[in-house]
């Protein structure tokens, strides 16, 4: 559809009656100019509350489950009363009650079973987004704007990997044509739930980490949108974490690749999967702040040629909650290449993202960096896959170092920049920070550096200053 705009509002941008009003005003303003599809997250902290409730249900903790349900009712009832005129409140409160009762039914079913089936978890936690979509659509209607809440389970088709589903784009295009396009043709503003979808046979799924942003990009691609706007609580994509770097600045423009690398390495921007559906159609994305509407935000474009940015690094980011896992054969009998291959297969089965990997050709050792939150799954799968080698002493015990941090220096223009790596490493060494591992892909888009945790912040500041990224 010509000039279609897809907009997504994150949890903080939907976190209260006041924020929902702002989201509605933005949606209505754009809706008056062109076709708009709005995608919403659950209100901030609601998904955490839902997940905690399901854990309580599995454990048979009726009292704490009831308390969580009470909080869930109170928060959404309060927002509903503050948001809507008195004449619309009774019907809206009934709608909120019905959705939360649906969640309660699923949770109590888990309590009876004493377990949390993945399919049921996906169905249950999507209630947070359904509540947000319902409230925003109700408010828009109260303001005289035709709007309709849409459950993305009726639009986004996925595989059956519950908790981390992958979209089936052709089937999604067909579903979107039947549901979203019909509403747009009738001048109705669709308010779609983020984060969720369903299998071809109708079983509820969710899209995993960054799922609401991902939902918006899937819909943008399926509907051939001209733009995607992501509304958050930050001014855009920055050269560094402003909590660490006082002169960090907002970047006017970055590429898909740069945004994906920054997100992958800990920056508060789009999740890497968000951009994947947009690549083929080269749909531009804006990262904007719904708390500061006067700020232009950052435009994310498909290629470096479109960005027209200066050569060299464009941003530096870091992650603290990581762990470095080292694997070393005990002797030369065992092929390090085969060990690496089997270890990577184990990590794939664990559905774990490797943040950095490096190896030594002579000693046949290698190490890789993962998130600490995924370390338990990593070790379980590694020990299962390499149990015989460990038992017979062909492999040394795995070495796990949690006292490390990751730094990523990102920029499309770093390829072939003379002396850049040397300058970065020198800047770090001047702060008396030791470098533990270095990884750099052939594209030279990212230089990944692992350092001791206590030197992480100092090293990030040194790199930001050395590369002249500040205001």
Tab-separated table of C-alpha atoms in Angstrom:
chain	number	residue	atom	x	y	z
A	1	UNK	CA	0.000	0.000	0.000
A	2	UNK	CA	1.417	3.345	-1.042
A	3	UNK	CA	2.849	5.499	1.762
A	4	UNK	CA	1.860	3.041	4.513
A	5	UNK	CA	3.482	3.781	7.872
A	6	UNK	CA	3.927	1.092	10.514
A	7	UNK	CA	4.636	2.382	14.037
A	8	UNK	CA	5.564	0.386	17.115
A	9	UNK	CA	5.277	1.642	20.709
A	10	UNK	CA	7.412	-0.069	23.355
A	11	UNK	CA	6.510	-0.914	26.948
A	12	UNK	CA	7.516	2.420	28.460
A	13	UNK	CA	5.679	4.241	25.657
A	14	UNK	CA	2.546	2.311	26.728
A	15	UNK	CA	3.325	2.299	30.437
A	16	UNK	CA	0.540	4.537	31.780
A	17	UNK	CA	-2.632	6.337	30.786
A	18	UNK	CA	-0.569	9.448	29.994
A	19	UNK	CA	1.793	7.506	27.723
A	20	UNK	CA	-1.103	5.765	25.951
A	21	UNK	CA	-2.602	9.194	25.241
A	22	UNK	CA	0.670	10.277	23.642
A	23	UNK	CA	0.785	7.090	21.557
A	24	UNK	CA	-2.793	7.760	20.471
A	25	UNK	CA	-2.008	11.375	19.549
A	26	UNK	CA	0.972	10.296	17.432
A	27	UNK	CA	-1.068	7.560	15.765
A	28	UNK	CA	-3.995	9.874	15.089
A	29	UNK	CA	-1.764	12.621	13.670
A	30	UNK	CA	-0.177	10.256	11.173
A	31	UNK	CA	-3.486	8.495	10.454
A	32	UNK	CA	-4.891	11.817	9.276
A	33	UNK	CA	-2.129	12.022	6.652
A	34	UNK	CA	-1.734	8.451	5.388
A	35	UNK	CA	-2.525	4.786	6.150
A	36	UNK	CA	-1.106	3.741	9.540
A	37	UNK	CA	-0.722	0.446	11.390
A	38	UNK	CA	0.172	0.736	15.080
A	39	UNK	CA	1.885	-2.143	16.905
A	40	UNK	CA	2.089	-2.166	20.706
A	41	UNK	CA	4.012	-3.868	23.487
A	42	UNK	CA	2.553	-4.770	26.847
A	43	UNK	CA	2.679	-2.009	29.430
A	44	UNK	CA	6.111	-1.800	31.053
A	45	UNK	CA	6.779	-4.607	33.592
A	46	UNK	CA	3.550	-6.429	32.719
A	47	UNK	CA	5.244	-9.274	30.821
A	48	UNK	CA	7.530	-9.847	33.813
A	49	UNK	CA	4.459	-9.974	36.057
A	50	UNK	CA	2.761	-12.480	33.757
A	51	UNK	CA	5.822	-14.734	33.636
A	52	UNK	CA	6.187	-14.571	37.411
A	53	UNK	CA	2.521	-15.511	37.751
A	54	UNK	CA	3.041	-18.600	35.595
A	55	UNK	CA	6.027	-19.639	37.704
A	56	UNK	CA	3.898	-19.250	40.819
A	57	UNK	CA	1.168	-21.343	39.206
A	58	UNK	CA	3.594	-24.126	38.300
A	59	UNK	CA	4.864	-24.161	41.893
A	60	UNK	CA	1.305	-24.369	43.239
A	61	UNK	CA	1.600	-21.027	45.029
A	62	UNK	CA	-2.043	-19.962	45.025
A	63	UNK	CA	-1.596	-16.977	47.375
A	64	UNK	CA	1.165	-15.314	45.321
A	65	UNK	CA	-0.650	-16.050	42.057
A	66	UNK	CA	-3.768	-14.368	43.405
A	67	UNK	CA	-1.706	-11.372	44.517
A	68	UNK	CA	-0.176	-11.044	41.039
A	69	UNK	CA	-3.599	-11.267	39.412
A	70	UNK	CA	-4.821	-8.578	41.783
A	71	UNK	CA	-1.935	-6.310	40.680
A	72	UNK	CA	-2.685	-7.042	37.022
A	73	UNK	CA	-6.363	-6.164	37.431
A	74	UNK	CA	-5.611	-3.028	39.460
A	75	UNK	CA	-3.074	-1.596	37.028
A	76	UNK	CA	-5.207	-2.037	33.933
A	77	UNK	CA	-8.437	-1.038	35.646
A	78	UNK	CA	-6.790	2.162	36.926
A	79	UNK	CA	-5.465	3.017	33.456
A	80	UNK	CA	-8.857	2.284	31.922
A	81	UNK	CA	-10.637	4.614	34.355
A	82	UNK	CA	-8.069	7.385	33.866
A	83	UNK	CA	-8.006	7.029	30.107
A	84	UNK	CA	-11.642	6.760	29.096
A	85	UNK	CA	-14.747	8.897	29.619
A	86	UNK	CA	-17.266	7.549	32.128
A	87	UNK	CA	-19.725	6.516	29.435
A	88	UNK	CA	-17.230	4.057	27.913
A	89	UNK	CA	-15.687	2.707	31.098
A	90	UNK	CA	-18.122	-0.069	31.944
A	91	UNK	CA	-17.795	-1.812	28.572
A	92	UNK	CA	-14.019	-1.307	28.517
A	93	UNK	CA	-13.568	-2.649	32.051
A	94	UNK	CA	-15.541	-5.719	31.017
A	95	UNK	CA	-13.144	-6.207	28.092
A	96	UNK	CA	-10.099	-5.897	30.364
A	97	UNK	CA	-11.671	-8.310	32.852
A	98	UNK	CA	-12.304	-10.862	30.098
A	99	UNK	CA	-8.673	-10.803	28.924
A	100	UNK	CA	-7.207	-11.108	32.422
A	101	UNK	CA	-9.687	-13.882	33.210
A	102	UNK	CA	-8.384	-15.701	30.133
A	103	UNK	CA	-4.849	-15.417	31.518
A	104	UNK	CA	-6.068	-16.596	34.945
A	105	UNK	CA	-7.690	-19.648	33.371
A	106	UNK	CA	-4.427	-20.649	31.659
A	107	UNK	CA	-2.398	-20.047	34.845
A	108	UNK	CA	-4.751	-22.151	36.962
A	109	UNK	CA	-4.574	-24.906	34.383
A	110	UNK	CA	-0.801	-24.898	34.836
A	111	UNK	CA	-1.291	-25.082	38.581
A	112	UNK	CA	-3.371	-28.221	38.158
A	113	UNK	CA	-0.749	-29.762	35.860
A	114	UNK	CA	2.214	-28.664	37.946
A	115	UNK	CA	4.046	-27.615	34.796
A	116	UNK	CA	4.201	-24.862	32.174
A	117	UNK	CA	3.797	-26.219	28.639
A	118	UNK	CA	5.606	-23.894	26.152
A	119	UNK	CA	2.508	-23.516	24.001
A	120	UNK	CA	0.447	-22.426	27.008
A	121	UNK	CA	3.138	-19.951	28.083
A	122	UNK	CA	3.017	-18.303	24.653
A	123	UNK	CA	-0.764	-18.066	24.756
A	124	UNK	CA	-0.717	-16.631	28.269
A	125	UNK	CA	1.974	-13.970	28.037
A	126	UNK	CA	0.517	-12.494	24.839
A	127	UNK	CA	-2.339	-11.245	27.057
A	128	UNK	CA	-0.132	-8.278	28.022
A	129	UNK	CA	-0.009	-7.025	24.440
A	130	UNK	CA	-3.681	-7.783	23.913
A	131	UNK	CA	-4.538	-5.580	26.898
A	132	UNK	CA	-2.421	-2.721	25.535
A	133	UNK	CA	-3.949	-2.985	22.058
A	134	UNK	CA	-7.447	-3.065	23.522
A	135	UNK	CA	-6.883	0.031	25.693
A	136	UNK	CA	-5.259	2.070	22.902
A	137	UNK	CA	-8.010	1.178	20.420
A	138	UNK	CA	-10.692	2.032	22.989
A	139	UNK	CA	-9.114	5.423	23.638
A	140	UNK	CA	-8.808	6.212	19.927
A	141	UNK	CA	-12.476	5.317	19.469
A	142	UNK	CA	-13.397	7.576	22.382
A	143	UNK	CA	-11.624	10.399	20.547
A	144	UNK	CA	-13.664	9.825	17.420
A	145	UNK	CA	-11.028	7.890	15.457
A	146	UNK	CA	-12.040	4.582	13.916
A	147	UNK	CA	-9.714	1.951	15.397
A	148	UNK	CA	-9.689	-1.777	16.009
A	149	UNK	CA	-7.565	-3.970	18.277
A	150	UNK	CA	-6.047	-6.850	16.286
A	151	UNK	CA	-4.531	-9.991	17.791
A	152	UNK	CA	-1.347	-10.710	15.802
A	153	UNK	CA	-2.115	-14.419	16.213
A	154	UNK	CA	-4.628	-13.789	13.420
A	155	UNK	CA	-2.011	-12.113	11.218
A	156	UNK	CA	1.551	-13.357	11.754
A	157	UNK	CA	2.097	-16.964	10.698
A	158	UNK	CA	5.053	-18.735	12.300
A	159	UNK	CA	6.698	-22.104	12.734
A	160	UNK	CA	6.020	-24.134	15.887
A	161	UNK	CA	9.122	-23.182	17.888
A	162	UNK	CA	7.244	-21.938	20.955
A	163	UNK	CA	8.938	-19.066	22.772
A	164	UNK	CA	11.157	-18.142	19.816
A	165	UNK	CA	9.111	-18.625	16.658
A	166	UNK	CA	10.203	-17.634	13.153
A	167	UNK	CA	7.735	-15.943	10.800
A	168	UNK	CA	6.473	-17.575	7.613
A	169	UNK	CA	6.419	-14.486	5.433
A	170	UNK	CA	4.312	-15.661	2.476
A	171	UNK	CA	1.553	-16.971	4.736
A	172	UNK	CA	1.781	-13.787	6.811
A	173	UNK	CA	1.320	-11.681	3.679
A	174	UNK	CA	-1.831	-13.650	2.902
A	175	UNK	CA	-3.200	-13.259	6.430
A	176	UNK	CA	-2.342	-9.555	6.539
A	177	UNK	CA	-4.115	-9.002	3.261
A	178	UNK	CA	-7.305	-10.500	4.670
A	179	UNK	CA	-7.222	-8.700	8.033
A	180	UNK	CA	-5.081	-5.549	8.118
A	181	UNK	CA	-5.660	-4.382	4.533
A	182	UNK	CA	-9.412	-4.731	4.930
A	183	UNK	CA	-9.320	-2.408	7.947
A	184	UNK	CA	-7.080	0.077	6.132
A	185	UNK	CA	-9.421	0.100	3.129
A	186	UNK	CA	-12.230	1.019	5.514
A	187	UNK	CA	-10.108	3.869	6.990
A	188	UNK	CA	-9.865	2.019	10.315
A	189	UNK	CA	-6.608	2.293	12.266
A	190	UNK	CA	-5.437	-1.243	13.214
A	191	UNK	CA	-3.815	-1.535	16.656
A	192	UNK	CA	-1.905	-4.812	16.497
A	193	UNK	CA	-0.352	-6.787	19.324
A	194	UNK	CA	3.409	-7.118	19.172
A	195	UNK	CA	5.394	-10.208	20.194
A	196	UNK	CA	2.921	-12.929	19.189
A	197	UNK	CA	1.718	-14.964	16.236
A	198	UNK	CA	0.394	-18.440	15.562
A	199	UNK	CA	1.229	-21.591	13.637
A	200	UNK	CA	-0.557	-22.463	10.421
A	201	UNK	CA	-2.941	-24.659	12.411
A	202	UNK	CA	-3.689	-21.851	14.878
A	203	UNK	CA	-1.513	-22.654	17.897
A	204	UNK	CA	-0.329	-19.462	19.702
A	205	UNK	CA	3.380	-18.600	19.503
A	206	UNK	CA	5.667	-15.767	20.571
A	207	UNK	CA	8.654	-14.347	18.732
A	208	UNK	CA	11.281	-14.354	21.486
A	209	UNK	CA	13.674	-11.598	22.511
A	210	UNK	CA	12.799	-8.280	20.856
A	211	UNK	CA	9.524	-9.808	19.689
A	212	UNK	CA	7.432	-6.635	19.542
A	213	UNK	CA	9.933	-4.796	17.339
A	214	UNK	CA	10.167	-7.956	15.233
A	215	UNK	CA	6.366	-8.030	14.866
A	216	UNK	CA	6.392	-4.483	13.538
A	217	UNK	CA	9.068	-5.227	10.940
A	218	UNK	CA	7.282	-8.424	9.855
A	219	UNK	CA	4.088	-6.435	9.279
A	220	UNK	CA	5.970	-3.615	7.530
A	221	UNK	CA	7.463	-6.139	5.099
A	222	UNK	CA	4.229	-8.105	4.640
A	223	UNK	CA	2.258	-4.932	3.905
A	224	UNK	CA	4.965	-3.279	1.743
A	225	UNK	CA	5.147	-0.280	4.085
A	226	UNK	CA	7.124	2.802	3.090
A	227	UNK	CA	8.527	3.330	6.602
A	228	UNK	CA	8.726	1.786	10.070
A	229	UNK	CA	8.925	3.980	13.175
A	230	UNK	CA	9.985	2.451	16.491
A	231	UNK	CA	8.975	4.574	19.494
A	232	UNK	CA	10.988	4.021	22.692
A	233	UNK	CA	12.199	6.076	25.672
A	234	UNK	CA	15.574	7.093	24.169
A	235	UNK	CA	16.404	9.811	21.638
A	236	UNK	CA	17.772	7.391	19.057
A	237	UNK	CA	20.872	5.293	18.496
A	238	UNK	CA	23.857	6.818	20.283
A	239	UNK	CA	27.620	6.677	19.880
A	240	UNK	CA	27.863	5.175	23.366
A	241	UNK	CA	25.919	4.513	26.538
A	242	UNK	CA	25.105	7.961	28.002
A	243	UNK	CA	25.196	6.432	31.489
A	244	UNK	CA	28.922	5.832	30.954
A	245	UNK	CA	29.902	8.517	28.462
A	246	UNK	CA	28.917	12.081	29.232
A	247	UNK	CA	29.438	13.376	25.668
A	248	UNK	CA	27.702	10.500	23.839
A	249	UNK	CA	25.592	11.830	20.993
A	250	UNK	CA	22.665	10.625	18.902
A	251	UNK	CA	23.599	9.379	15.439
A	252	UNK	CA	21.588	10.927	12.609
A	253	UNK	CA	21.801	7.810	10.471
A	254	UNK	CA	23.131	4.241	10.687
A	255	UNK	CA	22.898	1.213	8.415
A	256	UNK	CA	20.949	-1.976	8.989
A	257	UNK	CA	24.248	-3.759	9.635
A	258	UNK	CA	25.448	-1.207	12.176
A	259	UNK	CA	22.155	-1.197	14.067
A	260	UNK	CA	22.108	-4.997	14.141
A	261	UNK	CA	25.696	-5.217	15.398
A	262	UNK	CA	25.101	-2.609	18.097
A	263	UNK	CA	21.973	-4.409	19.293
A	264	UNK	CA	23.720	-7.788	19.203
A	265	UNK	CA	26.476	-6.389	21.396
A	266	UNK	CA	24.328	-4.788	24.075
A	267	UNK	CA	23.197	-1.378	22.832
A	268	UNK	CA	19.622	-0.352	23.590
A	269	UNK	CA	18.475	-0.358	19.971
A	270	UNK	CA	16.507	-2.746	17.783
A	271	UNK	CA	17.050	-6.455	18.172
A	272	UNK	CA	19.041	-7.833	15.188
A	273	UNK	CA	16.115	-10.012	14.047
A	274	UNK	CA	13.977	-6.891	13.688
A	275	UNK	CA	15.767	-5.803	10.547
A	276	UNK	CA	15.789	-9.138	8.724
A	277	UNK	CA	12.294	-8.917	7.155
A	278	UNK	CA	13.028	-5.392	5.880
A	279	UNK	CA	16.208	-6.145	3.935
A	280	UNK	CA	14.644	-7.376	0.705
A	281	UNK	CA	12.327	-4.369	0.380
A	282	UNK	CA	14.852	-1.882	1.825
A	283	UNK	CA	12.296	-0.297	4.142
A	284	UNK	CA	13.859	2.523	6.217
A	285	UNK	CA	13.394	2.530	10.000
A	286	UNK	CA	13.311	5.436	12.427
A	287	UNK	CA	14.194	5.046	16.119
A	288	UNK	CA	12.333	7.808	17.975
A	289	UNK	CA	11.632	8.932	21.546
A	290	UNK	CA	7.956	9.149	22.489
A	291	UNK	CA	8.970	11.145	25.583
A	292	UNK	CA	10.723	13.830	23.488
A	293	UNK	CA	8.736	14.385	20.299
A	294	UNK	CA	10.940	17.310	19.277
A	295	UNK	CA	13.967	15.018	18.863
A	296	UNK	CA	14.393	13.776	15.274
A	297	UNK	CA	15.705	10.323	16.207
A	298	UNK	CA	17.966	8.067	14.162
A	299	UNK	CA	17.226	6.831	10.663
A	300	UNK	CA	18.286	3.257	9.890
A	301	UNK	CA	18.928	2.720	6.179
A	302	UNK	CA	19.767	-0.393	4.146
A	303	UNK	CA	23.269	0.456	2.930
A	304	UNK	CA	26.407	2.423	3.736
A	305	UNK	CA	26.030	4.325	0.456
A	306	UNK	CA	22.656	5.652	1.645
A	307	UNK	CA	24.081	6.616	5.044
A	308	UNK	CA	26.892	8.759	3.545
A	309	UNK	CA	28.710	8.632	6.888
A	310	UNK	CA	32.376	9.344	7.519
A	311	UNK	CA	34.797	6.418	7.486
A	312	UNK	CA	35.826	4.823	10.751
A	313	UNK	CA	33.969	3.776	13.909
A	314	UNK	CA	30.502	5.199	14.473
A	315	UNK	CA	29.680	3.824	17.932
A	316	UNK	CA	31.002	1.738	20.811
A	317	UNK	CA	28.900	-0.457	23.067
A	318	UNK	CA	29.516	-2.942	25.856
A	319	UNK	CA	28.030	-5.862	27.795
A	320	UNK	CA	28.878	-6.773	31.385
A	321	UNK	CA	26.767	-9.858	32.113
A	322	UNK	CA	28.757	-12.227	29.912
A	323	UNK	CA	30.924	-15.302	30.405
A	324	UNK	CA	33.964	-16.563	28.499
A	325	UNK	CA	34.014	-20.334	27.997
A	326	UNK	CA	37.338	-21.901	26.990
A	327	UNK	CA	37.741	-25.418	25.579
A	328	UNK	CA	41.163	-27.055	25.288
A	329	UNK	CA	42.141	-30.580	24.174
A	330	UNK	CA	44.359	-32.365	26.719
A	331	UNK	CA	46.647	-33.675	23.975
A	332	UNK	CA	47.117	-33.706	20.205
A	333	UNK	CA	45.160	-36.956	19.718
A	334	UNK	CA	41.868	-35.081	19.591
A	335	UNK	CA	41.156	-32.840	16.601
A	336	UNK	CA	40.455	-29.323	17.797
A	337	UNK	CA	38.446	-28.662	14.638
A	338	UNK	CA	36.106	-31.566	15.356
A	339	UNK	CA	35.741	-30.467	18.974
A	340	UNK	CA	34.869	-26.939	17.838
A	341	UNK	CA	32.324	-28.265	15.344
A	342	UNK	CA	30.586	-30.385	17.965
A	343	UNK	CA	30.651	-27.552	20.498
A	344	UNK	CA	29.022	-25.192	17.999
A	345	UNK	CA	26.364	-27.797	17.223
A	346	UNK	CA	25.668	-28.072	20.965
A	347	UNK	CA	25.282	-24.293	21.225
A	348	UNK	CA	22.930	-24.325	18.262
A	349	UNK	CA	20.746	-26.950	19.979
A	350	UNK	CA	20.756	-24.752	23.087
A	351	UNK	CA	19.512	-21.839	20.925
A	352	UNK	CA	22.349	-19.690	22.261
A	353	UNK	CA	23.847	-16.637	20.564
A	354	UNK	CA	27.667	-16.568	20.471
A	355	UNK	CA	28.780	-12.988	21.042
A	356	UNK	CA	32.425	-13.546	20.057
A	357	UNK	CA	34.683	-16.488	19.246
A	358	UNK	CA	38.447	-16.841	18.869
A	359	UNK	CA	40.880	-19.749	18.551
A	360	UNK	CA	44.550	-20.771	18.689
A	361	UNK	CA	45.677	-22.927	15.760
A	362	UNK	CA	48.727	-24.495	17.441
A	363	UNK	CA	47.203	-25.471	20.794
A	364	UNK	CA	43.827	-26.267	19.192
A	365	UNK	CA	42.088	-24.265	21.901
A	366	UNK	CA	39.200	-21.917	21.394
A	367	UNK	CA	36.968	-19.715	23.502
A	368	UNK	CA	33.628	-18.057	23.002
A	369	UNK	CA	31.562	-15.446	24.789
A	370	UNK	CA	27.919	-15.919	25.791
A	371	UNK	CA	25.402	-14.142	27.986
A	372	UNK	CA	25.532	-15.227	31.622
A	373	UNK	CA	21.768	-15.777	31.520
A	374	UNK	CA	22.364	-18.525	28.941
A	375	UNK	CA	25.420	-20.059	30.617
A	376	UNK	CA	23.520	-22.857	32.372
A	377	UNK	CA	22.039	-24.089	29.103
A	378	UNK	CA	25.429	-23.726	27.387
A	379	UNK	CA	27.211	-25.912	29.920
A	380	UNK	CA	24.475	-28.558	29.965
A	381	UNK	CA	24.589	-28.972	26.194
A	382	UNK	CA	28.393	-28.877	25.998
A	383	UNK	CA	28.794	-31.509	28.714
A	384	UNK	CA	26.211	-33.723	27.047
A	385	UNK	CA	27.802	-33.410	23.617
A	386	UNK	CA	31.412	-33.904	24.773
A	387	UNK	CA	30.811	-36.231	27.728
A	388	UNK	CA	32.986	-39.067	26.421
A	389	UNK	CA	35.964	-36.810	25.714
A	390	UNK	CA	35.696	-35.289	29.161
A	391	UNK	CA	35.312	-38.667	30.863
A	392	UNK	CA	38.388	-40.140	29.148
A	393	UNK	CA	40.569	-37.095	29.683
A	394	UNK	CA	40.880	-36.088	26.026
A	395	UNK	CA	39.522	-32.674	26.935
A	396	UNK	CA	40.560	-30.528	29.842
A	397	UNK	CA	37.694	-29.385	32.116
A	398	UNK	CA	35.883	-26.413	30.615
A	399	UNK	CA	37.136	-23.077	31.916
A	400	UNK	CA	34.427	-20.503	32.608
A	401	UNK	CA	35.333	-16.895	33.374
A	402	UNK	CA	32.468	-14.643	34.479
A	403	UNK	CA	34.703	-11.737	35.426
A	404	UNK	CA	34.835	-10.334	31.906
A	405	UNK	CA	33.063	-7.786	29.742
A	406	UNK	CA	32.574	-7.293	26.012
A	407	UNK	CA	33.306	-4.142	24.047
A	408	UNK	CA	32.184	-3.778	20.432
A	409	UNK	CA	33.445	-0.999	18.169
A	410	UNK	CA	31.067	-0.692	15.212
A	411	UNK	CA	31.225	1.147	11.901
A	412	UNK	CA	30.635	0.347	8.236
A	413	UNK	CA	33.552	2.615	7.355
A	414	UNK	CA	36.222	0.791	9.344
A	415	UNK	CA	37.333	-1.405	6.435
A	416	UNK	CA	40.929	-0.624	5.543
A	417	UNK	CA	41.275	2.315	7.934
A	418	UNK	CA	45.054	2.332	8.591
A	419	UNK	CA	46.154	1.968	12.199
A	420	UNK	CA	42.642	1.921	13.642
A	421	UNK	CA	42.968	-1.337	15.593
A	422	UNK	CA	46.350	-0.246	16.945
A	423	UNK	CA	44.927	3.064	18.149
A	424	UNK	CA	42.030	1.305	19.879
A	425	UNK	CA	44.284	-1.221	21.623
A	426	UNK	CA	46.723	1.519	22.662
A	427	UNK	CA	43.891	3.610	24.114
A	428	UNK	CA	42.779	0.622	26.188
A	429	UNK	CA	46.300	-0.173	27.393
A	430	UNK	CA	46.814	3.435	28.517
A	431	UNK	CA	43.980	2.841	30.989
A	432	UNK	CA	45.879	-0.211	32.348
A	433	UNK	CA	43.181	-2.554	31.084
A	434	UNK	CA	44.293	-5.955	29.793
A	435	UNK	CA	42.752	-7.369	26.629
A	436	UNK	CA	41.801	-11.046	27.025
A	437	UNK	CA	40.474	-11.822	23.541
A	438	UNK	CA	39.887	-10.079	20.206
A	439	UNK	CA	37.529	-11.040	17.383
A	440	UNK	CA	37.000	-9.271	14.073
A	441	UNK	CA	35.013	-10.512	11.103
A	442	UNK	CA	36.230	-10.258	7.521
A	443	UNK	CA	33.761	-7.428	6.854
A	444	UNK	CA	35.572	-5.275	9.433
A	445	UNK	CA	32.171	-4.012	10.568
A	446	UNK	CA	32.842	-4.821	14.234
A	447	UNK	CA	35.893	-5.182	16.419
A	448	UNK	CA	34.957	-7.239	19.489
A	449	UNK	CA	37.229	-6.993	22.519
A	450	UNK	CA	36.989	-8.977	25.768
A	451	UNK	CA	38.477	-7.321	28.851
A	452	UNK	CA	38.364	-7.776	32.630
A	453	UNK	CA	35.046	-6.599	34.051
A	454	UNK	CA	36.635	-4.007	36.360
A	455	UNK	CA	38.234	-2.293	33.354
A	456	UNK	CA	35.193	-2.379	31.080
A	457	UNK	CA	33.820	1.111	31.653
A	458	UNK	CA	37.265	2.705	31.534
A	459	UNK	CA	38.061	0.975	28.248
A	460	UNK	CA	34.757	2.031	26.679
A	461	UNK	CA	35.398	5.661	27.590
A	462	UNK	CA	38.937	5.464	26.218
A	463	UNK	CA	37.757	4.084	22.864
A	464	UNK	CA	34.953	6.643	22.561
A	465	UNK	CA	37.441	9.436	23.156
A	466	UNK	CA	40.163	8.010	20.901
A	467	UNK	CA	37.773	7.575	17.994
A	468	UNK	CA	36.388	11.106	18.371
A	469	UNK	CA	32.789	9.963	18.759
A	470	UNK	CA	31.669	12.599	21.285
A	471	UNK	CA	29.716	15.777	20.745
